[in-house]
């Protein structure tokens, strides 16, 4: 009558990261067809005071690996945050997905009650139990950055649809 | 060592719908300060082949009430989809949240295995078990439409930040 924390997190990240890789392929194909540098996507913003495409993808990646590592009680893999091309962003997403896939389901046992602390740039860290962290921080944030990535590509004319967003 | 389907769904919808209501308040205040008709938001689109703001909010509402009703095995409340003002959209979100709040947790027992069928405009309905429906359809879709609503408001200059997105 219940589900595990693993079931409520890892499959969602795996699916969405796979979908994101597909968007990047289509973004590259669109750039090739329209004869522009695919790295032009990296600095696109939906508003001048929103983070650019490159950051949206980094933060989606951070959200997935951070959530999985925190719930499983293991160290968060550190990436260098120096991606300068669309290919490097795709490689980051693949590395993120590999990490998410590598963590065994048993590591999530009891994580609904695990104390999670998220450092902030200023002020005290945010404190959650594992379930509140997943529900009210990790998942909404992850989908925020995935959807914003998708929105930037749609805004840029990349032919994507809801099936691409949801993945398979 | 596990969580319930209720815990994996209802609190997320409640939180995000509350956040969305706050965005609409700030959107109205922004319109008042800038002296434009707040109903001008309703037809904004991020791309000419994406659905407008009014539809993003309707579909976020549909996603929340549809998911809760399907998992609980009860009838989905029907709304008229005729909102023509920002106030009417806020009222729809309040009605959606009231419905989400009204369904008892016990109604979700066993819903991870419940067969869910989603009609499509063309073709066979989509079939899921309850858990796959929640993870790979309902949650990603709901956050898609919430984030797209947020993105449209940010694009329109409404002063919102990540704290507004996440809600409280």
mmCIF file of C-alpha atoms in Angstrom:
data_model
loop_
_atom_site.group_PDB
_atom_site.id
_atom_site.type_symbol
_atom_site.label_atom_id
_atom_site.label_comp_id
_atom_site.label_asym_id
_atom_site.label_seq_id
_atom_site.Cartn_x
_atom_site.Cartn_y
_atom_site.Cartn_z
ATOM 1 C CA UNK A 1 0.000 0.000 0.000
ATOM 2 C CA UNK A 2 3.037 2.257 -0.089
ATOM 3 C CA UNK A 3 5.971 3.198 -2.280
ATOM 4 C CA UNK A 4 9.636 3.711 -1.517
ATOM 5 C CA UNK A 5 11.555 6.969 -1.545
ATOM 6 C CA UNK A 6 13.639 5.439 -4.314
ATOM 7 C CA UNK A 7 10.506 4.911 -6.401
ATOM 8 C CA UNK A 8 9.428 8.499 -5.715
ATOM 9 C CA UNK A 9 12.683 10.023 -6.922
ATOM 10 C CA UNK A 10 15.160 8.073 -9.060
ATOM 11 C CA UNK A 11 12.826 7.040 -11.908
ATOM 12 C CA UNK A 12 11.669 10.664 -12.287
ATOM 13 C CA UNK A 13 15.221 11.960 -12.616
ATOM 14 C CA UNK A 14 16.260 9.183 -15.000
ATOM 15 C CA UNK A 15 13.313 9.817 -17.284
ATOM 16 C CA UNK A 16 13.673 13.586 -17.348
ATOM 17 C CA UNK A 17 17.448 13.550 -17.843
ATOM 18 C CA UNK A 18 16.970 11.201 -20.794
ATOM 19 C CA UNK A 19 14.368 13.561 -22.217
ATOM 20 C CA UNK A 20 16.745 16.491 -21.754
ATOM 21 C CA UNK A 21 19.456 14.691 -23.730
ATOM 22 C CA UNK A 22 16.994 14.269 -26.561
ATOM 23 C CA UNK A 23 16.181 18.010 -26.505
ATOM 24 C CA UNK A 24 19.867 18.810 -26.816
ATOM 25 C CA UNK A 25 20.145 16.519 -29.844
ATOM 26 C CA UNK A 26 17.212 18.306 -31.436
ATOM 27 C CA UNK A 27 18.689 21.688 -30.511
ATOM 28 C CA UNK A 28 21.920 20.743 -32.254
ATOM 29 C CA UNK A 29 20.053 19.533 -35.342
ATOM 30 C CA UNK A 30 18.085 22.808 -35.410
ATOM 31 C CA UNK A 31 21.307 24.840 -35.220
ATOM 32 C CA UNK A 32 22.838 22.783 -38.036
ATOM 33 C CA UNK A 33 19.749 23.183 -40.225
ATOM 34 C CA UNK A 34 19.597 26.926 -39.571
ATOM 35 C CA UNK A 35 23.391 27.272 -39.834
ATOM 36 C CA UNK A 36 24.080 28.859 -36.462
ATOM 37 C CA UNK A 37 26.569 27.901 -33.783
ATOM 38 C CA UNK A 38 24.825 25.480 -31.382
ATOM 39 C CA UNK A 39 26.749 27.070 -28.532
ATOM 40 C CA UNK A 40 24.684 30.210 -29.055
ATOM 41 C CA UNK A 41 21.989 28.567 -26.937
ATOM 42 C CA UNK A 42 24.154 28.698 -23.822
ATOM 43 C CA UNK A 43 23.615 32.368 -23.024
ATOM 44 C CA UNK A 44 19.902 32.579 -23.865
ATOM 45 C CA UNK A 45 17.660 33.866 -21.079
ATOM 46 C CA UNK A 46 13.864 34.086 -20.761
ATOM 47 C CA UNK A 47 14.265 37.371 -18.899
ATOM 48 C CA UNK A 48 17.378 39.486 -18.372
ATOM 49 C CA UNK A 49 17.317 38.707 -14.647
ATOM 50 C CA UNK A 50 16.898 34.955 -15.055
ATOM 51 C CA UNK A 51 19.826 32.538 -15.309
ATOM 52 C CA UNK A 52 20.969 31.563 -18.816
ATOM 53 C CA UNK A 53 20.451 28.204 -20.508
ATOM 54 C CA UNK A 54 23.872 26.880 -19.417
ATOM 55 C CA UNK A 55 22.972 27.509 -15.772
ATOM 56 C CA UNK A 56 19.508 26.014 -16.131
ATOM 57 C CA UNK A 57 21.076 22.750 -17.258
ATOM 58 C CA UNK A 58 23.776 22.823 -14.589
ATOM 59 C CA UNK A 59 21.194 23.399 -11.882
ATOM 60 C CA UNK A 60 18.913 20.649 -13.219
ATOM 61 C CA UNK A 61 21.937 18.353 -13.047
ATOM 62 C CA UNK A 62 22.821 19.577 -9.550
ATOM 63 C CA UNK A 63 19.241 19.036 -8.464
ATOM 64 C CA UNK A 64 19.173 15.430 -9.615
ATOM 65 C CA UNK A 65 22.573 14.391 -8.261
ATOM 66 C CA UNK A 66 22.109 16.410 -5.072
ATOM 67 C CA UNK A 67 18.745 14.859 -4.300
ATOM 68 C CA UNK A 68 19.858 11.309 -4.986
ATOM 69 C CA UNK A 69 23.069 11.698 -2.981
ATOM 70 C CA UNK A 70 21.396 13.440 -0.042
ATOM 71 C CA UNK A 71 18.586 10.910 0.214
ATOM 72 C CA UNK A 72 21.040 8.027 -0.105
ATOM 73 C CA UNK A 73 23.412 9.608 2.427
ATOM 74 C CA UNK A 74 26.415 9.615 0.118
ATOM 75 C CA UNK A 75 28.702 12.321 -1.156
ATOM 76 C CA UNK A 76 27.383 14.530 -3.962
ATOM 77 C CA UNK A 77 29.538 14.135 -7.086
ATOM 78 C CA UNK A 78 31.269 17.443 -7.821
ATOM 79 C CA UNK A 79 31.396 18.677 -11.402
ATOM 80 C CA UNK A 80 33.533 21.596 -12.492
ATOM 81 C CA UNK A 81 30.708 23.797 -13.802
ATOM 82 C CA UNK A 82 32.843 24.870 -16.725
ATOM 83 C CA UNK A 83 30.802 23.575 -19.663
ATOM 84 C CA UNK A 84 31.323 25.860 -22.647
ATOM 85 C CA UNK A 85 29.565 23.928 -25.405
ATOM 86 C CA UNK A 86 26.282 22.145 -26.012
ATOM 87 C CA UNK A 87 28.235 18.873 -26.244
ATOM 88 C CA UNK A 88 29.771 19.433 -22.838
ATOM 89 C CA UNK A 89 26.338 20.104 -21.377
ATOM 90 C CA UNK A 90 25.079 16.845 -22.869
ATOM 91 C CA UNK A 91 28.078 15.075 -21.355
ATOM 92 C CA UNK A 92 27.226 16.553 -17.963
ATOM 93 C CA UNK A 93 23.671 15.258 -18.234
ATOM 94 C CA UNK A 94 24.957 11.800 -19.175
ATOM 95 C CA UNK A 95 27.311 11.805 -16.175
ATOM 96 C CA UNK A 96 24.450 12.906 -13.949
ATOM 97 C CA UNK A 97 22.245 10.119 -15.248
ATOM 98 C CA UNK A 98 25.029 7.574 -14.785
ATOM 99 C CA UNK A 99 25.369 8.636 -11.154
ATOM 100 C CA UNK A 100 21.600 8.542 -10.554
ATOM 101 C CA UNK A 101 21.495 5.035 -12.041
ATOM 102 C CA UNK A 102 24.431 3.869 -9.923
ATOM 103 C CA UNK A 103 22.849 4.320 -6.498
ATOM 104 C CA UNK A 104 21.121 1.177 -5.195
ATOM 105 C CA UNK A 105 17.495 1.380 -4.114
ATOM 106 C CA UNK A 106 18.351 0.075 -0.644
ATOM 107 C CA UNK A 107 20.398 3.215 0.053
ATOM 108 C CA UNK A 108 17.129 5.188 0.143
ATOM 109 C CA UNK A 109 15.546 3.121 2.912
ATOM 110 C CA UNK A 110 14.393 5.405 5.697
ATOM 111 C CA UNK A 111 15.367 8.531 3.783
ATOM 112 C CA UNK A 112 11.882 10.018 4.222
ATOM 113 C CA UNK A 113 12.936 10.860 7.794
ATOM 114 C CA UNK A 114 16.609 11.651 7.108
ATOM 115 C CA UNK A 115 17.623 15.162 8.122
ATOM 116 C CA UNK A 116 18.617 17.146 5.045
ATOM 117 C CA UNK A 117 20.489 20.426 5.237
ATOM 118 C CA UNK A 118 20.921 22.632 2.172
ATOM 119 C CA UNK A 119 23.572 25.327 2.430
ATOM 120 C CA UNK A 120 22.586 28.776 1.178
ATOM 121 C CA UNK A 121 24.766 31.578 -0.107
ATOM 122 C CA UNK A 122 23.532 33.750 2.744
ATOM 123 C CA UNK A 123 21.880 32.823 6.005
ATOM 124 C CA UNK A 124 21.271 29.587 7.812
ATOM 125 C CA UNK A 125 20.999 26.358 5.815
ATOM 126 C CA UNK A 126 17.544 25.128 4.854
ATOM 127 C CA UNK A 127 16.536 22.121 6.966
ATOM 128 C CA UNK A 128 14.109 19.422 5.874
ATOM 129 C CA UNK A 129 13.192 15.845 6.573
ATOM 130 C CA UNK A 130 13.831 13.720 3.506
ATOM 131 C CA UNK A 131 10.222 13.584 2.360
ATOM 132 C CA UNK A 132 9.665 17.353 2.622
ATOM 133 C CA UNK A 133 12.982 17.916 0.874
ATOM 134 C CA UNK A 134 11.944 15.684 -2.020
ATOM 135 C CA UNK A 135 8.402 17.055 -2.280
ATOM 136 C CA UNK A 136 8.882 20.740 -1.644
ATOM 137 C CA UNK A 137 12.417 21.446 -2.800
ATOM 138 C CA UNK A 138 14.116 18.819 -4.948
ATOM 139 C CA UNK A 139 11.314 17.853 -7.325
ATOM 140 C CA UNK A 140 9.815 21.313 -7.900
ATOM 141 C CA UNK A 141 13.299 22.782 -8.425
ATOM 142 C CA UNK A 142 14.375 20.013 -10.768
ATOM 143 C CA UNK A 143 11.284 20.363 -12.943
ATOM 144 C CA UNK A 144 11.647 24.147 -12.825
ATOM 145 C CA UNK A 145 15.088 24.006 -14.417
ATOM 146 C CA UNK A 146 14.146 21.248 -16.848
ATOM 147 C CA UNK A 147 11.050 23.145 -17.987
ATOM 148 C CA UNK A 148 12.953 26.422 -18.257
ATOM 149 C CA UNK A 149 15.529 24.668 -20.436
ATOM 150 C CA UNK A 150 12.696 23.340 -22.589
ATOM 151 C CA UNK A 151 11.054 26.780 -22.727
ATOM 152 C CA UNK A 152 14.306 28.410 -23.877
ATOM 153 C CA UNK A 153 14.646 25.875 -26.676
ATOM 154 C CA UNK A 154 11.009 26.321 -27.738
ATOM 155 C CA UNK A 155 11.461 30.081 -27.636
ATOM 156 C CA UNK A 156 14.520 29.602 -29.866
ATOM 157 C CA UNK A 157 12.470 27.688 -32.399
ATOM 158 C CA UNK A 158 13.645 24.146 -31.674
ATOM 159 C CA UNK A 159 10.817 21.813 -32.750
ATOM 160 C CA UNK A 160 9.900 20.099 -29.468
ATOM 161 C CA UNK A 161 6.524 18.926 -28.214
ATOM 162 C CA UNK A 162 4.981 17.586 -25.049
ATOM 163 C CA UNK A 163 6.073 14.054 -25.909
ATOM 164 C CA UNK A 164 9.674 15.290 -25.956
ATOM 165 C CA UNK A 165 9.167 16.981 -22.607
ATOM 166 C CA UNK A 166 7.802 13.858 -20.961
ATOM 167 C CA UNK A 167 10.341 11.502 -22.526
ATOM 168 C CA UNK A 168 9.943 7.756 -22.595
ATOM 169 C CA UNK B 1 10.494 2.724 5.430
ATOM 170 C CA UNK B 2 7.975 3.810 2.824
ATOM 171 C CA UNK B 3 5.652 6.653 1.967
ATOM 172 C CA UNK B 4 2.061 6.720 0.766
ATOM 173 C CA UNK B 5 0.811 7.730 -2.662
ATOM 174 C CA UNK B 6 -1.092 10.483 -0.857
ATOM 175 C CA UNK B 7 2.175 11.812 0.580
ATOM 176 C CA UNK B 8 3.781 11.655 -2.870
ATOM 177 C CA UNK B 9 1.082 13.717 -4.556
ATOM 178 C CA UNK B 10 -1.373 15.855 -2.573
ATOM 179 C CA UNK B 11 1.140 17.964 -0.587
ATOM 180 C CA UNK B 12 2.987 18.833 -3.818
ATOM 181 C CA UNK B 13 -0.167 20.051 -5.524
ATOM 182 C CA UNK B 14 -1.335 22.000 -2.484
ATOM 183 C CA UNK B 15 1.994 23.781 -2.121
ATOM 184 C CA UNK B 16 2.338 24.652 -5.790
ATOM 185 C CA UNK B 17 -1.258 25.824 -6.211
ATOM 186 C CA UNK B 18 -0.778 28.109 -3.210
ATOM 187 C CA UNK B 19 2.410 29.460 -4.780
ATOM 188 C CA UNK B 20 0.575 30.037 -8.060
ATOM 189 C CA UNK B 21 -2.109 32.090 -6.303
ATOM 190 C CA UNK B 22 0.631 34.279 -4.889
ATOM 191 C CA UNK B 23 2.108 34.794 -8.379
ATOM 192 C CA UNK B 24 -1.284 35.938 -9.635
ATOM 193 C CA UNK B 25 -1.521 38.465 -6.797
ATOM 194 C CA UNK B 26 1.909 39.797 -7.730
ATOM 195 C CA UNK B 27 0.960 39.840 -11.409
ATOM 196 C CA UNK B 28 -2.093 41.930 -10.596
ATOM 197 C CA UNK B 29 -0.037 44.335 -8.466
ATOM 198 C CA UNK B 30 2.487 44.655 -11.303
ATOM 199 C CA UNK B 31 -0.285 45.473 -13.772
ATOM 200 C CA UNK B 32 -1.730 48.074 -11.409
ATOM 201 C CA UNK B 33 1.678 49.680 -10.834
ATOM 202 C CA UNK B 34 2.415 49.759 -14.561
ATOM 203 C CA UNK B 35 -1.167 50.788 -15.391
ATOM 204 C CA UNK B 36 -2.033 47.981 -17.795
ATOM 205 C CA UNK B 37 -5.042 45.673 -17.847
ATOM 206 C CA UNK B 38 -4.155 42.567 -15.793
ATOM 207 C CA UNK B 39 -6.172 40.494 -18.240
ATOM 208 C CA UNK B 40 -3.494 41.227 -20.849
ATOM 209 C CA UNK B 41 -1.502 38.361 -19.327
ATOM 210 C CA UNK B 42 -4.043 35.785 -20.466
ATOM 211 C CA UNK B 43 -2.959 35.633 -24.095
ATOM 212 C CA UNK B 44 0.814 35.783 -23.572
ATOM 213 C CA UNK B 45 2.807 32.931 -25.104
ATOM 214 C CA UNK B 46 6.485 31.960 -24.811
ATOM 215 C CA UNK B 47 6.448 30.869 -28.452
ATOM 216 C CA UNK B 48 3.732 31.352 -31.059
ATOM 217 C CA UNK B 49 3.079 27.602 -31.132
ATOM 218 C CA UNK B 50 2.851 27.216 -27.373
ATOM 219 C CA UNK B 51 -0.405 27.525 -25.442
ATOM 220 C CA UNK B 52 -1.180 30.920 -23.891
ATOM 221 C CA UNK B 53 -1.048 31.802 -20.194
ATOM 222 C CA UNK B 54 -4.771 31.136 -19.669
ATOM 223 C CA UNK B 55 -4.338 27.577 -20.956
ATOM 224 C CA UNK B 56 -1.186 26.979 -18.914
ATOM 225 C CA UNK B 57 -3.155 27.721 -15.753
ATOM 226 C CA UNK B 58 -6.165 25.674 -16.822
ATOM 227 C CA UNK B 59 -3.960 22.693 -17.593
ATOM 228 C CA UNK B 60 -2.045 23.013 -14.316
ATOM 229 C CA UNK B 61 -5.435 22.968 -12.585
ATOM 230 C CA UNK B 62 -6.600 20.018 -14.687
ATOM 231 C CA UNK B 63 -3.374 18.179 -13.877
ATOM 232 C CA UNK B 64 -3.811 18.576 -10.139
ATOM 233 C CA UNK B 65 -7.506 17.704 -9.947
ATOM 234 C CA UNK B 66 -7.169 14.934 -12.535
ATOM 235 C CA UNK B 67 -4.290 13.274 -10.717
ATOM 236 C CA UNK B 68 -5.925 13.444 -7.311
ATOM 237 C CA UNK B 69 -9.277 12.187 -8.600
ATOM 238 C CA UNK B 70 -7.783 9.385 -10.686
ATOM 239 C CA UNK B 71 -5.562 8.117 -7.887
ATOM 240 C CA UNK B 72 -8.432 8.313 -5.408
ATOM 241 C CA UNK B 73 -10.816 6.635 -7.855
ATOM 242 C CA UNK B 74 -13.382 9.410 -7.787
ATOM 243 C CA UNK B 75 -14.924 11.595 -10.457
ATOM 244 C CA UNK B 76 -12.804 14.489 -11.746
ATOM 245 C CA UNK B 77 -14.509 17.826 -10.986
ATOM 246 C CA UNK B 78 -15.475 19.502 -14.258
ATOM 247 C CA UNK B 79 -14.815 23.202 -14.678
ATOM 248 C CA UNK B 80 -16.173 25.230 -17.552
ATOM 249 C CA UNK B 81 -12.821 26.388 -18.952
ATOM 250 C CA UNK B 82 -14.270 29.812 -19.668
ATOM 251 C CA UNK B 83 -12.074 32.017 -17.459
ATOM 252 C CA UNK B 84 -11.719 35.429 -19.076
ATOM 253 C CA UNK B 85 -9.959 37.390 -16.330
ATOM 254 C CA UNK B 86 -7.006 37.012 -13.991
ATOM 255 C CA UNK B 87 -9.462 36.960 -11.081
ATOM 256 C CA UNK B 88 -11.383 34.072 -12.616
ATOM 257 C CA UNK B 89 -8.140 32.156 -13.072
ATOM 258 C CA UNK B 90 -7.288 32.723 -9.407
ATOM 259 C CA UNK B 91 -10.772 31.488 -8.487
ATOM 260 C CA UNK B 92 -10.159 28.342 -10.551
ATOM 261 C CA UNK B 93 -6.914 27.689 -8.706
ATOM 262 C CA UNK B 94 -8.670 28.160 -5.353
ATOM 263 C CA UNK B 95 -11.409 25.712 -6.382
ATOM 264 C CA UNK B 96 -8.761 23.241 -7.514
ATOM 265 C CA UNK B 97 -6.932 23.536 -4.216
ATOM 266 C CA UNK B 98 -10.177 23.103 -2.281
ATOM 267 C CA UNK B 99 -10.853 19.884 -4.162
ATOM 268 C CA UNK B 100 -7.301 18.591 -3.645
ATOM 269 C CA UNK B 101 -7.636 19.305 0.076
ATOM 270 C CA UNK B 102 -11.023 17.594 0.300
ATOM 271 C CA UNK B 103 -9.920 14.087 -0.669
ATOM 272 C CA UNK B 104 -9.018 11.898 2.308
ATOM 273 C CA UNK B 105 -5.615 10.227 2.410
ATOM 274 C CA UNK B 106 -7.214 6.783 2.771
ATOM 275 C CA UNK B 107 -8.712 7.097 -0.721
ATOM 276 C CA UNK B 108 -5.189 6.794 -2.153
ATOM 277 C CA UNK B 109 -4.447 3.437 -0.548
ATOM 278 C CA UNK B 110 -3.329 0.992 -3.196
ATOM 279 C CA UNK B 111 -3.397 3.620 -5.921
ATOM 280 C CA UNK B 112 0.197 2.823 -6.944
ATOM 281 C CA UNK B 113 -1.222 -0.241 -8.706
ATOM 282 C CA UNK B 114 -4.534 1.260 -9.858
ATOM 283 C CA UNK B 115 -5.027 1.165 -13.615
ATOM 284 C CA UNK B 116 -5.162 4.703 -14.991
ATOM 285 C CA UNK B 117 -6.400 5.508 -18.464
ATOM 286 C CA UNK B 118 -5.955 8.974 -19.968
ATOM 287 C CA UNK B 119 -8.083 9.734 -23.025
ATOM 288 C CA UNK B 120 -6.323 11.433 -25.918
ATOM 289 C CA UNK B 121 -7.748 13.644 -28.645
ATOM 290 C CA UNK B 122 -6.580 11.091 -31.212
ATOM 291 C CA UNK B 123 -5.622 7.461 -30.801
ATOM 292 C CA UNK B 124 -5.897 4.967 -27.990
ATOM 293 C CA UNK B 125 -5.907 6.215 -24.391
ATOM 294 C CA UNK B 126 -2.619 6.237 -22.487
ATOM 295 C CA UNK B 127 -2.504 3.428 -19.911
ATOM 296 C CA UNK B 128 -0.477 3.507 -16.700
ATOM 297 C CA UNK B 129 -0.362 1.958 -13.287
ATOM 298 C CA UNK B 130 -0.915 4.619 -10.636
ATOM 299 C CA UNK B 131 2.737 5.014 -9.711
ATOM 300 C CA UNK B 132 3.938 5.405 -13.308
ATOM 301 C CA UNK B 133 1.089 7.810 -13.957
ATOM 302 C CA UNK B 134 2.114 9.964 -11.006
ATOM 303 C CA UNK B 135 5.856 9.835 -11.738
ATOM 304 C CA UNK B 136 5.970 10.022 -15.503
ATOM 305 C CA UNK B 137 2.845 11.921 -16.443
ATOM 306 C CA UNK B 138 1.033 13.796 -13.685
ATOM 307 C CA UNK B 139 3.928 15.388 -11.786
ATOM 308 C CA UNK B 140 6.119 16.335 -14.775
ATOM 309 C CA UNK B 141 3.088 17.782 -16.579
ATOM 310 C CA UNK B 142 1.872 19.694 -13.570
ATOM 311 C CA UNK B 143 5.264 21.276 -12.966
ATOM 312 C CA UNK B 144 5.596 21.975 -16.681
ATOM 313 C CA UNK B 145 2.473 24.108 -16.706
ATOM 314 C CA UNK B 146 3.232 25.753 -13.360
ATOM 315 C CA UNK B 147 6.762 26.634 -14.479
ATOM 316 C CA UNK B 148 5.560 27.887 -17.860
ATOM 317 C CA UNK B 149 3.064 30.130 -16.055
ATOM 318 C CA UNK B 150 5.896 31.418 -13.878
ATOM 319 C CA UNK B 151 8.148 31.911 -16.911
ATOM 320 C CA UNK B 152 5.473 33.937 -18.709
ATOM 321 C CA UNK B 153 5.088 36.213 -15.691
ATOM 322 C CA UNK B 154 8.864 36.641 -15.341
ATOM 323 C CA UNK B 155 9.103 37.361 -19.053
ATOM 324 C CA UNK B 156 6.398 39.974 -18.562
ATOM 325 C CA UNK B 157 8.407 41.667 -15.846
ATOM 326 C CA UNK B 158 6.491 40.503 -12.764
ATOM 327 C CA UNK B 159 8.969 40.547 -9.858
ATOM 328 C CA UNK B 160 9.032 36.886 -8.808
ATOM 329 C CA UNK B 161 11.915 34.816 -7.459
ATOM 330 C CA UNK B 162 12.672 31.222 -6.648
ATOM 331 C CA UNK B 163 11.098 31.584 -3.211
ATOM 332 C CA UNK B 164 7.831 32.527 -4.919
ATOM 333 C CA UNK B 165 8.145 29.546 -7.215
ATOM 334 C CA UNK B 166 8.641 27.090 -4.376
ATOM 335 C CA UNK B 167 5.982 28.607 -2.133
ATOM 336 C CA UNK B 168 5.690 27.881 1.552
#
